[in-house]
CSV table of C-alpha atoms and ligand atoms in Angstrom, one decimal:
chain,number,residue,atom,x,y,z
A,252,UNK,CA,2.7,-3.6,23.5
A,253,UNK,CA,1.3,-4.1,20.1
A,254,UNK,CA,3.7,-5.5,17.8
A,255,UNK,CA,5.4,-3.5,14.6
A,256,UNK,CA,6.4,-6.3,11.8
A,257,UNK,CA,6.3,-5.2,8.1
A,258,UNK,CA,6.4,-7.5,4.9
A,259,UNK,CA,8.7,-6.2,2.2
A,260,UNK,CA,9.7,-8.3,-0.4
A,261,UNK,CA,13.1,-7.6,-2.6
A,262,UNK,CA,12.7,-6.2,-6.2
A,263,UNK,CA,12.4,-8.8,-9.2
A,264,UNK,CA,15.4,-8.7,-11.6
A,265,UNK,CA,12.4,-8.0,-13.8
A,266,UNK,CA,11.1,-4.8,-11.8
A,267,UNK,CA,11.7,-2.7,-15.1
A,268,UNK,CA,9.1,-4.6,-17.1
A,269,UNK,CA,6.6,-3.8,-14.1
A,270,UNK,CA,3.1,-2.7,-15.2
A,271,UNK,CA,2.3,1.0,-16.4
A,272,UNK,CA,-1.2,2.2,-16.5
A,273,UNK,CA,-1.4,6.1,-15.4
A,274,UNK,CA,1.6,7.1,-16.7
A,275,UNK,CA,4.4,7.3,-20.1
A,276,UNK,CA,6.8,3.9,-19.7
A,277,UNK,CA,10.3,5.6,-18.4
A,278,UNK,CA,13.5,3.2,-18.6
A,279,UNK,CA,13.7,1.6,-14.6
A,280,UNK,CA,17.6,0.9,-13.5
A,281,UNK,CA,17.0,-1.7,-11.4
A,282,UNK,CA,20.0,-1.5,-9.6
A,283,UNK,CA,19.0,1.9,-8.2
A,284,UNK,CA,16.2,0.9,-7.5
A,285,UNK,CA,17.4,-2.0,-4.9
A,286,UNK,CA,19.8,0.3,-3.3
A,287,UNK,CA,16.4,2.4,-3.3
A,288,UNK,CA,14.6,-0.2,-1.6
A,289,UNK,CA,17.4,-1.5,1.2
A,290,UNK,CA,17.1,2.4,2.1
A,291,UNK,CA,13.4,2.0,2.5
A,292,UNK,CA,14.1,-1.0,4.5
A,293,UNK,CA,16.1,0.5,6.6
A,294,UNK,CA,14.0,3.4,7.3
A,295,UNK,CA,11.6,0.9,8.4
A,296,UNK,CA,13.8,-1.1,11.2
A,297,UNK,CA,15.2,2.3,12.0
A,298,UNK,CA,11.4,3.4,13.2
A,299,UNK,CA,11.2,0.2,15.4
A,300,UNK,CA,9.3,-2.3,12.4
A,301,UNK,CA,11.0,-5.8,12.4
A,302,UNK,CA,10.9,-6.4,8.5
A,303,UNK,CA,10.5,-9.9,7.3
A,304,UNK,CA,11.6,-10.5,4.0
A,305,UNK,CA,8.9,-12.6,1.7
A,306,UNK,CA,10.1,-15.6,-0.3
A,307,UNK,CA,11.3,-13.5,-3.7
A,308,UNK,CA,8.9,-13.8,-6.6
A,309,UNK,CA,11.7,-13.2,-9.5
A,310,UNK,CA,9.5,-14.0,-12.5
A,311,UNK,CA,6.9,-11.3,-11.2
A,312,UNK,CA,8.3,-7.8,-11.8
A,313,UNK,CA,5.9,-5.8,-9.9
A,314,UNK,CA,6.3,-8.7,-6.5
A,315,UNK,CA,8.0,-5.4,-4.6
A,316,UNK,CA,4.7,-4.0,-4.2
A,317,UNK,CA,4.0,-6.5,-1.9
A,318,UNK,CA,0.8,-4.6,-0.4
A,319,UNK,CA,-1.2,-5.3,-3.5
A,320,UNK,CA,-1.3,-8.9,-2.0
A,321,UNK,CA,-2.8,-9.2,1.4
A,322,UNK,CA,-5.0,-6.7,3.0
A,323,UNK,CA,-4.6,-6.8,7.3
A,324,UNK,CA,-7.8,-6.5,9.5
A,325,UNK,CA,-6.8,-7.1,13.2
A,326,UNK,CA,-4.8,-10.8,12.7
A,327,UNK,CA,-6.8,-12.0,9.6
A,328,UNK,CA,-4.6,-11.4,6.4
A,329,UNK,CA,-7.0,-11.3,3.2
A,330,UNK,CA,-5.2,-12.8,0.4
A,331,UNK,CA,-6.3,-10.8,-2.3
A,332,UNK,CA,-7.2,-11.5,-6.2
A,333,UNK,CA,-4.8,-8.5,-8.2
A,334,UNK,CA,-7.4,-7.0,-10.8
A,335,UNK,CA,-4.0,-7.3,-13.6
A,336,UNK,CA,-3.5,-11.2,-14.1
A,337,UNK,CA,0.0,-10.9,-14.1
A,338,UNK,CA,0.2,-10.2,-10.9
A,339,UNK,CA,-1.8,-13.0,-9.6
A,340,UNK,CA,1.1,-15.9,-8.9
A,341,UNK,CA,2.5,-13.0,-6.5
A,342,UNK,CA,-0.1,-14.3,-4.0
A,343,UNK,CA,1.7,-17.5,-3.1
A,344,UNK,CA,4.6,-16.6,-1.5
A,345,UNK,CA,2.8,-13.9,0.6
A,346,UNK,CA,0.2,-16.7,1.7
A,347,UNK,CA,2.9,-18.6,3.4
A,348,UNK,CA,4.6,-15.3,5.2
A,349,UNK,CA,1.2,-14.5,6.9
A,350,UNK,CA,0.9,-18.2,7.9
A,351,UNK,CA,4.3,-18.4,9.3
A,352,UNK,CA,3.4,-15.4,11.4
A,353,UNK,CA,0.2,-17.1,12.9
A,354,UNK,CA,-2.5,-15.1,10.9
A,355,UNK,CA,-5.8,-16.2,10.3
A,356,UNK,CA,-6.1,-16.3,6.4
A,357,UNK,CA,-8.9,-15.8,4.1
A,358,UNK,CA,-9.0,-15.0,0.5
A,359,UNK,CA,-10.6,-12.9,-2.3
A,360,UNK,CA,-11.7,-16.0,-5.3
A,361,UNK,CA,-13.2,-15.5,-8.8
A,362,UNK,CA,-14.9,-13.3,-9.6
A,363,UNK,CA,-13.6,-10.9,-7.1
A,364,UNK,CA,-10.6,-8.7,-8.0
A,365,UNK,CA,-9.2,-6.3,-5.4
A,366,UNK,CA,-5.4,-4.9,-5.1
A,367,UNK,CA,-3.9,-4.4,-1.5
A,368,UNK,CA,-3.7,-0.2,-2.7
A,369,UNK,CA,-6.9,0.1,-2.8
A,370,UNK,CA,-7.9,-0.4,0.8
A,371,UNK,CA,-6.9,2.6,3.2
A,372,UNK,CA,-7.9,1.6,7.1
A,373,UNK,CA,-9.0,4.7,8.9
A,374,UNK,CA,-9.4,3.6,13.0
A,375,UNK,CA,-11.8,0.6,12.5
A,376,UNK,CA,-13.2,3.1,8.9
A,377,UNK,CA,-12.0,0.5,5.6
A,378,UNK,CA,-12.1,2.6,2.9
A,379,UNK,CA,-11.6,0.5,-0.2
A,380,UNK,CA,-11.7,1.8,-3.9
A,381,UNK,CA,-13.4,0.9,-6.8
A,382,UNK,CA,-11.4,1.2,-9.6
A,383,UNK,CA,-9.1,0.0,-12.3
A,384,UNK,CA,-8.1,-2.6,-9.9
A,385,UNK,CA,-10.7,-3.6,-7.4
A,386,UNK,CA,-14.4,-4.4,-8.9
A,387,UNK,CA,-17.3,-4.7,-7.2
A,388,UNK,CA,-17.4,-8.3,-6.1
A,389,UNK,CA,-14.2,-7.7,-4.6
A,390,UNK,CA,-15.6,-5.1,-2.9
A,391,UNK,CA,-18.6,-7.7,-1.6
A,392,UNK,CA,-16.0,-9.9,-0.2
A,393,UNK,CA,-14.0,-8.0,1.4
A,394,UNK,CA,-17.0,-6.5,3.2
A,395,UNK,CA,-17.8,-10.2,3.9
A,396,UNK,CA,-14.3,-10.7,5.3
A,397,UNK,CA,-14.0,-7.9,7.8
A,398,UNK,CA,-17.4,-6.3,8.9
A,399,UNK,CA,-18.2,-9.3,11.4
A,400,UNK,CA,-14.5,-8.7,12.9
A,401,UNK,CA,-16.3,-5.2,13.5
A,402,UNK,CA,-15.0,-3.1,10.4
A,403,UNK,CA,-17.0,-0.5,8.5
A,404,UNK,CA,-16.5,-0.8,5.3
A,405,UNK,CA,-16.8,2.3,3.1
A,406,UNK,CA,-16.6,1.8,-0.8
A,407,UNK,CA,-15.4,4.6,-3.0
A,408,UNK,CA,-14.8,5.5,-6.4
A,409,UNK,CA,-11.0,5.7,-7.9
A,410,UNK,CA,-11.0,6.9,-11.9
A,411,UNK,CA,-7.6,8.8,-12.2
A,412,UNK,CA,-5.2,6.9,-10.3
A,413,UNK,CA,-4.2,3.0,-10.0
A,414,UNK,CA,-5.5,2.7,-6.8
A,415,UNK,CA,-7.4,4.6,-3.8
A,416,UNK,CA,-3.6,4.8,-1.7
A,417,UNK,CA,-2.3,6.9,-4.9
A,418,UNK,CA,-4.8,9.2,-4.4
A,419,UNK,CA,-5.6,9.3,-0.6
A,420,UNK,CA,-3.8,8.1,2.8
A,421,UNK,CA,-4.6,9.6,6.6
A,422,UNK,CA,-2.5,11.4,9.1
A,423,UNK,CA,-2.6,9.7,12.5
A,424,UNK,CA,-5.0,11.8,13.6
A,425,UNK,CA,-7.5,10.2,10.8
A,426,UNK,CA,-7.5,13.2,8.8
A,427,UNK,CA,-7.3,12.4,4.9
A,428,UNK,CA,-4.9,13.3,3.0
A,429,UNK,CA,-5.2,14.0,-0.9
A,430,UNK,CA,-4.0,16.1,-4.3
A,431,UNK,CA,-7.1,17.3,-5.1
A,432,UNK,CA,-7.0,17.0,-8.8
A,433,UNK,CA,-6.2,13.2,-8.2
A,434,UNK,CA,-9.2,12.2,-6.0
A,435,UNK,CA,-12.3,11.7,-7.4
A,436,UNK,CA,-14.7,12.5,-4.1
A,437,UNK,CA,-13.1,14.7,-1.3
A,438,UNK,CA,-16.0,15.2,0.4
A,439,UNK,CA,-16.4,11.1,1.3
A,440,UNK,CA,-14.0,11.8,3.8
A,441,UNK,CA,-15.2,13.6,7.3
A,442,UNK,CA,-11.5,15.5,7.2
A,443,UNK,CA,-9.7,16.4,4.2
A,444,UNK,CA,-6.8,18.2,3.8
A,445,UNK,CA,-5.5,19.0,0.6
A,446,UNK,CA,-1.9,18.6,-0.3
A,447,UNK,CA,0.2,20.4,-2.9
A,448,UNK,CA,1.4,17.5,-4.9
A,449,UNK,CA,0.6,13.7,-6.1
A,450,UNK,CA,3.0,11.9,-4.0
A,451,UNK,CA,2.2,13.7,-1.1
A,452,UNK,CA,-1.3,12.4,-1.0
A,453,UNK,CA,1.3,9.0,0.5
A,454,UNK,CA,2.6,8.4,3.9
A,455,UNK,CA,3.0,5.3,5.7
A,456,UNK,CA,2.5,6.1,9.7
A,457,UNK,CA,5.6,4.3,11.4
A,458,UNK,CA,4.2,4.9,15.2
A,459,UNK,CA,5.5,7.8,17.6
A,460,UNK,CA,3.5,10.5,15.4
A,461,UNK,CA,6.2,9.9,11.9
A,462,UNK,CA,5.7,9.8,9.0
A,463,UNK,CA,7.4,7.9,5.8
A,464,UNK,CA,6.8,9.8,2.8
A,465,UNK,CA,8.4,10.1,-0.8
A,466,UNK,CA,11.7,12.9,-1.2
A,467,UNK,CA,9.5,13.9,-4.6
A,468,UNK,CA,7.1,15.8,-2.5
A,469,UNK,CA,9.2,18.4,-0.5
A,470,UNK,CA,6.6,21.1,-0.4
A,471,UNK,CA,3.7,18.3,1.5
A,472,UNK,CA,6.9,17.5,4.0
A,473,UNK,CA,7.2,21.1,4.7
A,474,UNK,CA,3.6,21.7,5.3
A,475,UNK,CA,3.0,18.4,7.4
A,476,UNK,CA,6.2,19.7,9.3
A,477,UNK,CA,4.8,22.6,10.2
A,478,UNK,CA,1.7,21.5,11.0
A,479,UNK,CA,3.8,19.8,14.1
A,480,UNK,CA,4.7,16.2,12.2
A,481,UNK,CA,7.6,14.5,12.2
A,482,UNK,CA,8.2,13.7,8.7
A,483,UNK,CA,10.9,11.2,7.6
A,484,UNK,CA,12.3,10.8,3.7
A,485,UNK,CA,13.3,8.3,1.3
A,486,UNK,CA,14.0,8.4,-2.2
A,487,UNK,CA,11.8,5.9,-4.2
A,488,UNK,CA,11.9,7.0,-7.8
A,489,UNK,CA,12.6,4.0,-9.4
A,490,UNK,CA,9.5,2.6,-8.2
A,491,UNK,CA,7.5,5.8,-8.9
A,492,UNK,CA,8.0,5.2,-12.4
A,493,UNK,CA,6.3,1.9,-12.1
A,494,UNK,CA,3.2,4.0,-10.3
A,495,UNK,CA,4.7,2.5,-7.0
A,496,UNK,CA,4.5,4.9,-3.6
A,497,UNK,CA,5.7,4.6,-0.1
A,498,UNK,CA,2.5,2.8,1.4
A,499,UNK,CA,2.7,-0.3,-1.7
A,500,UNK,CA,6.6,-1.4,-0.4
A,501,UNK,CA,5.5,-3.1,2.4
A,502,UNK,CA,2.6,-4.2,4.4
A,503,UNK,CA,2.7,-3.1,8.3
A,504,UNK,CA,1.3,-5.2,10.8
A,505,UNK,CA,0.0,-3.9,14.6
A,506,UNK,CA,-2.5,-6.7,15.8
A,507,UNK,CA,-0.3,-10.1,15.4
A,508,UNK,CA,-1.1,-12.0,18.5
A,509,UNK,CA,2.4,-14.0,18.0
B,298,CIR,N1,-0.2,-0.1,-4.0
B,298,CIR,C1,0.4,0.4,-5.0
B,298,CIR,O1,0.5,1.6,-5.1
B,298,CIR,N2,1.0,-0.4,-5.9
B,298,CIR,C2,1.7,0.0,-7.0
B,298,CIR,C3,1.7,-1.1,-8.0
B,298,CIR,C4,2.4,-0.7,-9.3
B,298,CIR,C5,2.5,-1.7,-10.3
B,298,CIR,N3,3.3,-1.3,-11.4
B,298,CIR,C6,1.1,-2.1,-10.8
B,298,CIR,O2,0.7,-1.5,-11.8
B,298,CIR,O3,0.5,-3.0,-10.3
């Protein structure tokens, strides 16, 4: 049986001088937005993921989006090279976690930038953005990295959100998801259904056919309800003012061998 562990890693005191790029600076209480995560947490182990915590990174304030910082292909864990500089020393502490677990580890280097959000695995389909965040020697190597472990990798262009996961993720069924006026080239995907708002375009797939998505998209919940799946809410919007979304809280992982 394929194992379900997910890295999380606990909000920096700091979380409220996280980066803004997209959108106005609001005022983050970081206090909310801790209860916010636990609950996210929780949903997690409630849907059968065993969370391990990463070692807290309290100088960083954006180290809760822990998926900027590894990409998973099968057991290899690809450190990544975060395209904002201040995000770099996140990397450390996420390096150790993915050794501890018994991944194989390799690493995006100079001058490769690429941010864990902008890689969305489709069956063995990587599709990995190129964008404010990820440039085109990041791209290279992450090709490098994971087509001889049998991965296609798909490169596609991301202008009008941080990163390809604000604008795209799949159903378990493969089929895209996406707000059309946030994604720069619906027809890259081979199925594409359009949602009615931003954070909809999000869900993490927790296994059994659910879905994790954000409480600021009720009218996507209702229309991926009825469309027969099994759709399961937290609040995150602390960390949507920070451009965070469900999928960049943890990273999930279904092929450790340990
Ligand atoms: N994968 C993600 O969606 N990450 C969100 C990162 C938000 C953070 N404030 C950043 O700008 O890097």
């Amino acid at each position: 049986m394929p194992s379900k562990k997910a890295l999380v890693r606990r909000p920096s005191p700091r979380l409220a001088d996280g980066l803004v790029t997209h959108v106005e600076r609001e005022k983050v209480d970081v206090g909310l937005a801790t209860e916010q995560w636990e609950a996210y947490v929780e949903a997690l182990r409630a849907n059968g993921w065993e969370t391990i915590e990463v070692e807290p990174a309290d100088d960083c304030p954006d180290s809760v989006f822990v998926e900027d910082t590894v990409v998973m292909y099968r057991n290899v864990a690809l450190i990544t090279r975060p395209g904002a500089a201040s995000r770099r020393p996140e990397t450390a502490g996420v390096e150790e976690a993915v050794a501890r677990l018994g991944c194989s580890v390799n690493w995006i280097w100079d001058p490769g930038t690429l941010d864990g959000g902008d890689v969305l695995k489709v069956g063995d389909t990587v599709y990995v953005g190129r964008g404010g965040r990820t440039n085109p020697a990041g791209v290279q190597q992450l090709r490098a990295a994971f087509e001889p472990l049998g991965a296609r990798v798909v490169a596609v262009p991301v202008s009008k959100v941080l990163h390809l996961k604000s604008a795209v993720t799949a159903l378990p069924d493969g089929t895209v998801i996406g707000h059309i006026p946030k994604v720069d080239r619906p027809s890259l995907f081979p199925g594409f259904l359009s949602v009615p708002e931003e954070a909809g375009a999000h869900v993490v797939l927790l296994g059994g056919g659910k879905l994790l998505m954000a409480a600021s998209a009720p009218r996507t919940a209702e229309l991926l309800t009825d469309l027969g799946h099994d759709v399961v809410t937290v609040d995150i919007g602390e960390f949507e003012k920070l451009e965070g979304c469900v999928t960049c809280l943890s990273v999930r992982m279904r092929e450790l061998y340990a």
